[in-house]
Each structure stands twice: as structure tokens, then as C-alpha cells.
Coordinates of C-alpha atoms in Angstrom, one line a residue:
M764 CA -124.7 -280.7 -89.4
P765 CA -124.9 -279.3 -85.2
V766 CA -122.8 -275.3 -85.3
P767 CA -120.0 -275.7 -82.8
M768 CA -120.9 -274.3 -79.4
R769 CA -119.4 -271.1 -78.5
A770 CA -119.3 -268.8 -75.8
R771 CA -122.0 -265.8 -76.9
R772 CA -120.4 -262.2 -75.2
R773 CA -121.7 -260.9 -72.4
D774 CA -122.3 -257.6 -74.8
E775 CA -123.9 -258.9 -77.3
E776 CA -126.8 -256.3 -78.6
H777 CA -130.2 -256.7 -79.3
R778 CA -130.3 -260.1 -76.8
A779 CA -134.1 -261.6 -76.0
A780 CA -135.5 -265.0 -75.1
T781 CA -136.8 -267.4 -78.3
P782 CA -139.5 -269.4 -78.9
L783 CA -138.2 -272.4 -77.5
E784 CA -137.0 -270.4 -73.8
L785 CA -140.2 -269.5 -73.8
F786 CA -142.0 -273.2 -74.4
F787 CA -139.6 -274.2 -71.9
D788 CA -141.3 -272.0 -69.7
L789 CA -144.2 -273.3 -69.7
C790 CA -143.9 -276.7 -69.6
F791 CA -141.7 -276.0 -66.3
V792 CA -145.2 -274.4 -65.5
V793 CA -147.1 -276.9 -65.0
A794 CA -144.8 -279.3 -62.3
I795 CA -145.5 -275.9 -60.1
A796 CA -149.2 -276.1 -61.1
Q797 CA -148.9 -279.4 -59.9
A798 CA -147.1 -278.4 -56.3
G799 CA -149.2 -275.7 -55.9
R800 CA -152.3 -277.5 -55.9
Q801 CA -150.5 -280.4 -53.9
L802 CA -150.0 -277.4 -51.3
A803 CA -153.4 -276.4 -50.9
H804 CA -154.2 -279.8 -50.5
A805 CA -152.5 -279.7 -47.6
L806 CA -153.2 -276.4 -46.5
A807 CA -157.2 -276.8 -46.6
E808 CA -156.6 -280.7 -45.0
G809 CA -154.4 -279.6 -42.1
H810 CA -151.6 -280.5 -42.9
P811 CA -149.0 -277.8 -43.2
G812 CA -146.3 -279.2 -41.5
H813 CA -146.5 -281.7 -44.2
G814 CA -147.7 -279.9 -47.4
L815 CA -144.9 -277.1 -46.8
A816 CA -142.0 -279.8 -46.4
G817 CA -143.1 -281.3 -49.8
Y818 CA -143.7 -278.4 -51.4
L819 CA -140.4 -276.5 -50.3
M820 CA -138.7 -279.4 -51.6
L821 CA -140.4 -280.5 -55.1
F822 CA -140.8 -276.7 -55.8
F823 CA -137.0 -276.9 -55.6
A824 CA -135.9 -279.5 -57.9
I825 CA -138.3 -277.2 -60.4
W826 CA -136.5 -273.7 -59.8
W827 CA -133.0 -275.6 -59.7
A828 CA -133.3 -277.6 -63.2
W829 CA -135.1 -274.4 -64.7
M830 CA -132.1 -272.2 -64.0
N831 CA -129.6 -274.2 -65.0
F832 CA -130.8 -274.0 -68.6
S833 CA -131.6 -270.6 -67.7
W834 CA -128.2 -269.6 -67.2
F835 CA -126.5 -271.5 -69.5
S836 CA -128.7 -270.6 -72.5
S837 CA -127.9 -267.3 -72.0
A838 CA -124.2 -268.2 -72.2
Y839 CA -124.0 -271.5 -75.0
D840 CA -127.6 -270.4 -77.0
T841 CA -127.1 -272.0 -80.4
D842 CA -131.0 -272.9 -81.4
D843 CA -129.2 -275.4 -83.5
P844 CA -131.0 -278.3 -84.0
L845 CA -128.9 -280.4 -81.7
Y846 CA -129.7 -278.0 -79.2
R847 CA -133.2 -277.6 -79.9
V848 CA -133.4 -281.8 -79.5
V849 CA -131.6 -281.3 -76.3
T850 CA -133.9 -278.5 -74.4
L851 CA -136.5 -280.6 -75.7
V852 CA -135.9 -283.4 -74.4
Q853 CA -135.9 -281.4 -70.9
M854 CA -138.8 -280.6 -71.0
A855 CA -140.1 -283.7 -71.5
G856 CA -138.5 -284.9 -68.1
V857 CA -140.4 -281.4 -66.1
L858 CA -143.4 -283.0 -67.8
I859 CA -142.4 -286.6 -65.7
L860 CA -141.6 -285.1 -62.5
A861 CA -144.8 -282.7 -62.4
A862 CA -147.0 -285.9 -63.7
G863 CA -145.2 -287.2 -60.2
V864 CA -145.7 -284.5 -57.8
P865 CA -148.7 -286.1 -55.8
R866 CA -146.9 -289.2 -55.5
A867 CA -144.0 -287.2 -54.2
F868 CA -146.2 -286.0 -52.0
E869 CA -147.1 -289.2 -50.1
S870 CA -143.3 -289.9 -50.1
D871 CA -142.5 -291.8 -53.6
F872 CA -140.2 -290.1 -55.3
T873 CA -139.8 -292.7 -58.1
L874 CA -141.0 -290.5 -61.0
V875 CA -139.8 -286.8 -60.5
W876 CA -135.9 -288.4 -60.2
C877 CA -137.2 -290.3 -63.1
G878 CA -138.2 -286.8 -64.9
F879 CA -135.2 -285.0 -62.7
V880 CA -133.1 -287.4 -64.0
V881 CA -134.3 -286.7 -67.7
M882 CA -133.7 -283.2 -66.9
R883 CA -129.9 -283.2 -65.6
L884 CA -129.1 -285.7 -67.8
A885 CA -129.5 -283.4 -70.9
M886 CA -127.9 -281.3 -69.1
V887 CA -124.9 -282.6 -68.6
T888 CA -125.1 -283.4 -72.4
Q889 CA -125.0 -279.6 -73.0
W890 CA -121.9 -278.9 -71.1
L891 CA -119.8 -281.7 -72.9
R892 CA -121.3 -280.3 -75.8
A893 CA -119.6 -276.8 -74.5
A894 CA -116.3 -278.1 -73.8
Y895 CA -116.0 -280.1 -76.8
G896 CA -116.3 -276.0 -78.0
S897 CA -113.8 -275.4 -75.8
R898 CA -110.0 -274.4 -75.2
G899 CA -108.4 -274.0 -71.2
P900 CA -110.2 -272.6 -68.5
E901 CA -113.7 -272.1 -69.7
R902 CA -113.5 -276.2 -70.9
R903 CA -112.0 -277.1 -67.8
T904 CA -115.0 -274.9 -65.8
A905 CA -117.5 -276.7 -68.3
L906 CA -116.4 -280.0 -68.1
Y907 CA -117.0 -279.0 -63.8
Y908 CA -120.2 -278.6 -64.2
A909 CA -121.0 -281.5 -65.8
L910 CA -119.5 -283.8 -63.5
G911 CA -120.5 -282.0 -61.2
V912 CA -124.1 -282.2 -62.5
T913 CA -124.1 -286.0 -62.8
V914 CA -122.6 -286.5 -59.2
C915 CA -125.4 -284.1 -57.8
Q916 CA -127.5 -286.6 -59.4
V917 CA -126.3 -289.7 -57.7
G918 CA -127.0 -287.8 -55.0
W919 CA -130.0 -287.8 -55.4
L920 CA -130.7 -291.5 -55.3
G921 CA -130.7 -291.2 -51.6
L922 CA -134.3 -291.1 -52.3
L923 CA -135.2 -294.1 -53.6
L924 CA -133.0 -296.2 -51.4
L925 CA -132.8 -294.5 -48.2
P926 CA -135.6 -294.6 -45.3
K927 CA -138.0 -292.2 -45.5
G928 CA -137.1 -290.5 -42.6
A929 CA -133.5 -289.8 -44.4
V930 CA -135.3 -287.8 -47.5
P931 CA -135.1 -284.4 -45.6
L932 CA -131.0 -285.0 -44.9
V933 CA -131.0 -286.2 -48.2
F934 CA -132.7 -282.6 -49.6
V935 CA -130.7 -280.8 -47.3
L936 CA -127.3 -281.7 -48.1
V937 CA -126.9 -282.6 -52.1
G938 CA -129.5 -279.0 -52.1
A939 CA -126.3 -277.9 -50.6
L940 CA -124.1 -279.6 -53.3
E941 CA -125.8 -278.7 -56.2
L942 CA -126.0 -274.7 -54.8
A943 CA -122.5 -275.2 -54.9
V944 CA -121.6 -276.5 -58.0
P945 CA -121.4 -272.8 -59.8
G946 CA -119.7 -271.4 -57.7
L947 CA -116.9 -274.5 -57.2
A948 CA -117.3 -274.7 -61.5
E949 CA -116.6 -271.1 -62.5
R950 CA -113.5 -270.2 -60.0
G951 CA -111.5 -270.5 -62.8
W952 CA -113.9 -268.9 -66.0
Q953 CA -116.7 -267.1 -65.5
T954 CA -119.4 -267.6 -68.1
S955 CA -120.5 -265.5 -70.8
W956 CA -124.0 -264.9 -69.4
H957 CA -125.5 -261.5 -70.7
A958 CA -126.9 -259.2 -68.0
R959 CA -130.1 -258.0 -69.8
H960 CA -131.2 -261.3 -70.9
I961 CA -131.4 -263.4 -68.2
A962 CA -133.2 -260.9 -66.1
E963 CA -135.6 -260.7 -69.2
R964 CA -135.7 -264.9 -68.5
Y965 CA -135.9 -264.0 -64.9
G966 CA -138.5 -261.6 -65.5
L967 CA -140.8 -263.7 -68.0
F968 CA -140.6 -266.4 -65.7
T969 CA -142.0 -264.3 -63.1
I970 CA -144.6 -264.0 -65.2
I971 CA -145.8 -266.9 -65.9
V972 CA -146.0 -267.6 -62.5
L973 CA -148.2 -265.1 -61.8
G974 CA -150.9 -266.4 -64.3
E975 CA -150.3 -269.6 -63.1
T976 CA -151.6 -268.2 -59.3
I977 CA -154.0 -266.2 -61.2
A978 CA -155.6 -269.3 -63.3
A979 CA -155.3 -271.6 -59.8
A980 CA -157.1 -269.1 -57.9
T981 CA -160.4 -268.8 -60.6
L982 CA -160.1 -272.2 -60.6
A983 CA -160.5 -272.1 -56.8
V984 CA -163.3 -269.2 -56.7
Q985 CA -165.6 -270.6 -59.8
S986 CA -165.8 -274.3 -58.1
A987 CA -166.8 -272.6 -55.5
L988 CA -169.6 -270.6 -56.7
D989 CA -171.0 -273.7 -58.6
A990 CA -171.3 -275.8 -55.1
H991 CA -172.0 -273.1 -53.0
D992 CA -173.7 -270.6 -54.7
A993 CA -172.1 -267.5 -52.6
P994 CA -170.3 -265.0 -54.6
G995 CA -170.8 -262.0 -51.4
R996 CA -168.1 -264.8 -49.5
L997 CA -166.1 -265.2 -52.2
L998 CA -165.6 -262.6 -54.6
P999 CA -163.7 -260.3 -52.2
I1000 CA -161.6 -262.8 -51.4
A1001 CA -161.2 -262.8 -55.3
G1002 CA -160.4 -259.6 -55.7
G1003 CA -158.7 -259.6 -53.2
G1004 CA -156.1 -261.8 -54.2
L1005 CA -156.4 -260.3 -58.1
L1006 CA -155.4 -256.4 -56.5
L1007 CA -152.3 -258.0 -54.4
V1008 CA -151.3 -260.4 -57.2
F1009 CA -151.4 -256.7 -59.6
A1010 CA -148.7 -255.7 -57.4
A1011 CA -146.3 -258.0 -56.9
Y1012 CA -146.3 -257.8 -60.9
W1013 CA -145.8 -253.9 -60.4
I1014 CA -144.1 -254.1 -58.0
Y1015 CA -141.0 -257.0 -59.5
F1016 CA -140.9 -254.7 -62.7
A1017 CA -140.5 -251.1 -61.1
V1018 CA -136.8 -251.0 -61.6
P1019 CA -134.1 -251.9 -64.4
I1020 CA -132.6 -255.2 -62.6
H1021 CA -129.7 -256.1 -65.6
R1022 CA -128.1 -252.3 -64.2
H1023 CA -127.1 -254.6 -60.8
L1024 CA -126.0 -257.4 -62.9
R1025 CA -122.4 -257.0 -62.9
T1026 CA -120.4 -260.0 -61.1
N1027 CA -121.0 -263.5 -60.5
R1028 CA -121.2 -263.2 -56.9
Q1029 CA -124.3 -260.1 -57.8
A1030 CA -125.5 -262.4 -60.4
F1031 CA -125.4 -265.6 -58.3
L1032 CA -127.7 -264.0 -55.3
W1033 CA -129.6 -262.9 -56.8
G1034 CA -130.9 -265.4 -59.3
Y1035 CA -130.8 -267.5 -56.6
G1036 CA -133.1 -265.3 -53.9
H1037 CA -135.8 -266.4 -56.6
Y1038 CA -136.3 -269.3 -54.9
L1039 CA -138.5 -267.9 -52.6
V1040 CA -139.2 -265.2 -55.0
F1041 CA -141.3 -268.0 -57.6
G1042 CA -142.4 -270.1 -54.8
S1043 CA -144.1 -267.2 -52.7
A1044 CA -145.3 -265.9 -55.9
A1045 CA -147.0 -269.3 -56.7
A1046 CA -148.2 -270.0 -53.0
I1047 CA -150.2 -267.6 -53.3
G1048 CA -152.3 -268.6 -55.8
A1049 CA -152.7 -272.1 -52.9
G1050 CA -153.5 -269.6 -50.5
I1051 CA -156.1 -268.3 -52.2
E1052 CA -157.5 -271.7 -53.0
V1053 CA -157.4 -272.3 -49.4
A1054 CA -159.0 -269.2 -47.8
V1055 CA -161.8 -270.3 -50.7
R1056 CA -162.3 -272.9 -49.1
E1057 CA -162.4 -271.7 -45.8
S1058 CA -164.8 -269.9 -46.5
V1059 CA -167.4 -272.2 -47.6
G1060 CA -166.9 -274.6 -45.3
R1061 CA -164.7 -277.2 -46.8
A1062 CA -161.3 -277.0 -45.4
D1063 CA -160.0 -278.1 -42.3
L1064 CA -158.1 -274.8 -40.3
S1065 CA -159.3 -271.9 -38.5
A1066 CA -160.4 -268.5 -40.5
Y1067 CA -157.3 -267.0 -39.2
G1068 CA -155.3 -270.3 -40.7
A1069 CA -156.5 -269.8 -44.4
A1070 CA -155.8 -265.9 -44.0
A1071 CA -151.9 -267.2 -43.5
C1072 CA -151.5 -269.2 -45.9
V1073 CA -152.4 -266.3 -48.4
T1074 CA -150.8 -263.6 -46.1
V1075 CA -147.3 -264.8 -45.3
P1076 CA -146.3 -265.7 -49.1
G1077 CA -147.9 -262.3 -49.8
A1078 CA -145.2 -260.8 -47.2
L1079 CA -142.1 -263.5 -48.0
F1080 CA -142.4 -262.3 -51.5
L1081 CA -142.4 -258.1 -51.0
C1082 CA -140.3 -258.7 -48.6
T1083 CA -137.1 -261.0 -50.7
V1084 CA -138.4 -258.7 -54.1
W1085 CA -136.9 -255.8 -51.5
L1086 CA -133.4 -257.7 -51.0
I1087 CA -132.8 -259.3 -53.8
H1088 CA -133.8 -256.5 -56.2
S1089 CA -136.2 -253.9 -55.7
R1090 CA -133.5 -251.7 -52.8
H1091 CA -130.5 -251.9 -55.3
H1092 CA -132.6 -248.7 -56.8
K1093 CA -134.4 -246.8 -54.3
R1094 CA -133.0 -243.9 -53.4
G1095 CA -133.8 -242.1 -49.9
T1096 CA -135.1 -244.2 -46.5
A1097 CA -139.1 -243.5 -47.8
Q1098 CA -138.3 -245.4 -50.5
Q1099 CA -136.3 -248.3 -49.0
L1100 CA -138.7 -248.1 -46.4
V1101 CA -142.3 -249.1 -48.2
L1102 CA -141.7 -252.7 -49.3
P1103 CA -140.9 -253.8 -45.6
V1104 CA -143.7 -252.2 -44.0
S1105 CA -145.9 -253.2 -46.7
A1106 CA -144.3 -257.0 -45.7
L1107 CA -145.8 -256.1 -41.4
L1108 CA -148.9 -255.1 -42.5
V1109 CA -149.2 -257.7 -45.3
L1110 CA -148.5 -260.0 -42.0
A1111 CA -150.5 -258.0 -39.8
C1112 CA -154.2 -258.4 -41.9
T1113 CA -153.7 -262.5 -40.9
F1114 CA -156.1 -261.2 -37.9
A1115 CA -158.4 -259.2 -40.0
G1116 CA -159.4 -263.5 -40.8
R1117 CA -162.2 -263.9 -43.1
A1118 CA -161.3 -259.9 -44.7
A1119 CA -157.4 -261.2 -44.4
V1120 CA -157.3 -261.2 -48.5
P1121 CA -159.3 -258.7 -49.6
A1122 CA -157.6 -256.2 -46.7
A1123 CA -154.3 -257.4 -48.5
G1124 CA -154.7 -256.8 -51.9
L1125 CA -156.2 -253.4 -50.1
V1126 CA -152.4 -252.8 -48.5
A1127 CA -150.4 -253.5 -52.0
A1128 CA -152.4 -251.4 -53.7
A1129 CA -151.6 -248.6 -51.6
T1130 CA -147.9 -250.0 -51.8
V1131 CA -147.7 -249.6 -55.3
A1132 CA -149.0 -245.9 -55.2
A1133 CA -146.5 -244.9 -52.3
G1134 CA -143.8 -246.1 -54.8
V1135 CA -145.5 -244.0 -57.7
H1136 CA -145.5 -241.6 -55.7
L1137 CA -141.9 -241.8 -53.6
T1138 CA -140.7 -241.9 -57.3
S1139 CA -142.2 -238.7 -59.5
R1140 CA -141.2 -236.8 -56.5
Q1141 CA -138.2 -237.9 -56.9
D1142 CA -137.9 -237.4 -60.3
T1143 CA -139.7 -234.0 -60.7
A1144 CA -137.4 -232.5 -57.4
P1145 CA -135.3 -229.3 -58.4
A1146 CA -130.8 -230.9 -59.2
E1147 CA -128.9 -229.7 -56.5

């Protein structure tokens, strides 16, 4: 028999991510890999507008479904058989969505919509179960969530029923409605998400996305080496990309962010901002693949264009991590300026052409070194 779904305490000790949550994340990375691969193909073939639009829309669907589940599980995870089965259904939904990503880049959203509806209706089931086990304002909040998710899913039907030219409008309108649901639902009652658990969930997903970035770049380099045997051109790109990803990991985990997540407003802004953190991290891998293809003459864009495919998402990652994540724990002007200045320098590396990726990697490594030095100097400074 399923156990009653009761809200978990915000001050619960030893709260950690479960094996089911980690399995859930791995299924989502399959969809992220598909989106990144399609982005790389579009950029390499000289269609940046088409590629970026498709990537941003599909990544929104992936990120939003992941985020909704993560915050719900932080507040209501029972880990009983019924909860596990519904979560496994959501995982099946993201795999359906992942299978439809290539077609979605050609404006056929049928399979993506089917996968999304599986995930979202499973989420509605979870919220209805939470409502059944609660009373008063908490029950109303759960019902508002269930209603909001359902209404939004109906709205996404516009991707299938309206002309292709209406796709951007549907995405903007229904996407804005999706983003508004948590704030509207929690006006009378705040769900009891666990700050340390949420911070861990986001951190683990960041690691998985960065791992996918490394995997995508490694496969691109391997394929190019097998076809062209040009290590002198490819290894610097691989080394620079690796430095950039390693630095991204170091920078993200340099601060204990759970101490900042005290209110819904702080937590929602931080959580929503991770759309850019996750999206840019995954796009770095796609950019490295484009840079590799350009270096061996298999891309329909210039060396500067290929460089921008790495430097732009790299700079966006640094800037966004500083804005929503790191700046809350930085002390003094020097510490606050490290990441914004580094983002500008990474962007400037674009003008290095084929040397841009190793140059950006060196900038990122220097950023880590500067951050470590400033932090250690502050820690050893005598108290006034």
C-alpha cells in the first residue's frame, strides 16, 4: 500500500539525493545530448538562427520538466512504490521527448509533445496525490499546481495545431505561463522544499551536464582524428575545451549556495536562472564539436564563427553563475569582478580564430587561480 504523501520538513537532517533522483537525471541527459547534437549540426551547417531557436525551445522543455520534478520531490518525496512508478513514467516521457528532438528541429513537434505530455500528466498525478494527503492552504496549493500544469499542457497543443509560423508565439506565451504557475500556486502556502537538498540536486545535474559536454567533445575529436589524422589542429581544441569545462566545474562549486536559498523569491530566481547555466554548459560541448569540424574543413562557417560557438556559451556560463550564484558569497570589489571580467576576456578570445578555444581555456584556468588566490588572501587576513 502507498504511504500517505505528507510534506517533508525544511529542517530535515541528512537529506540527500536518492538513487531514483540520480537515475532520473541520467535519463534527462539523453535528451540534452540530442539537443546539443542537433545544435552542433545546425551551427556547423551555417544555420545559427534555426539551430539556436530550436535548441532554446527544446532545452526549455527538458529543463522545466526536470525542475518541476526536482522541487516537488524535495517537498514530497515518499520513495514508496507508487511514487517510484510515477517517476519512472516521467523518465519514459523524457526518453520519448529525446527521440523526437531531431524531428523537432525540422518543426515536427509531435513526438516531443507526446513525451512532454507523459511527463507533465505524471506530474499532475503527483500533485493530486499531494493534495489528497493534505488540508487547507497546502491542499489548495497542490490543486493549483495540478490545474496550472494541465492548462499549460493544453496550451502546448498549439505547437501541433497552429501553423509553423506561430511556433515562436506559442513558445513565448505558454512558456511564460509555465514560469508563472509556481508563483501563483504558492501565494497562500509555500511548499516545504529543502534548501540543502535542492542545492545538491542542482549541483549533481550540473556535473552530469558538464560530463555530457566532455563526452560530446571527446566523440567529436575522436571522429575527426579517425577521418583526418590532424592531431596538431585538434589536440589544442581538446585541451582548451577540457580546461574550460574543468574551470566551469570549479567555479560553480566554489560557494555553499544553500545558505542563500532562504525564501521562495531567492530560490525561484536562482532556480529559474539555471536555464541559462545548464543551457550554456551543454552548448559549450556543441561549440567544441563545431570548432573541431571547422578545423578539419567540415563546417560551413568561418574560424571566427566556430570560435564564437565556444566562447559565447562559455562567457554566458561565467556571467550567469556570477549573477545568480557566486556573487552572493563574494566579498570585496576584486572578488566580485573576477567572473564578469573573465566572461569579457573569454568573449574577446573569439578574435583569436582557431586559437580561440585553447585561449578561452587558459583564461578560464586563470580565473580559477585568481579566485583561489583572492579567497585564500581573505581567509588569512587578520580580523579587524
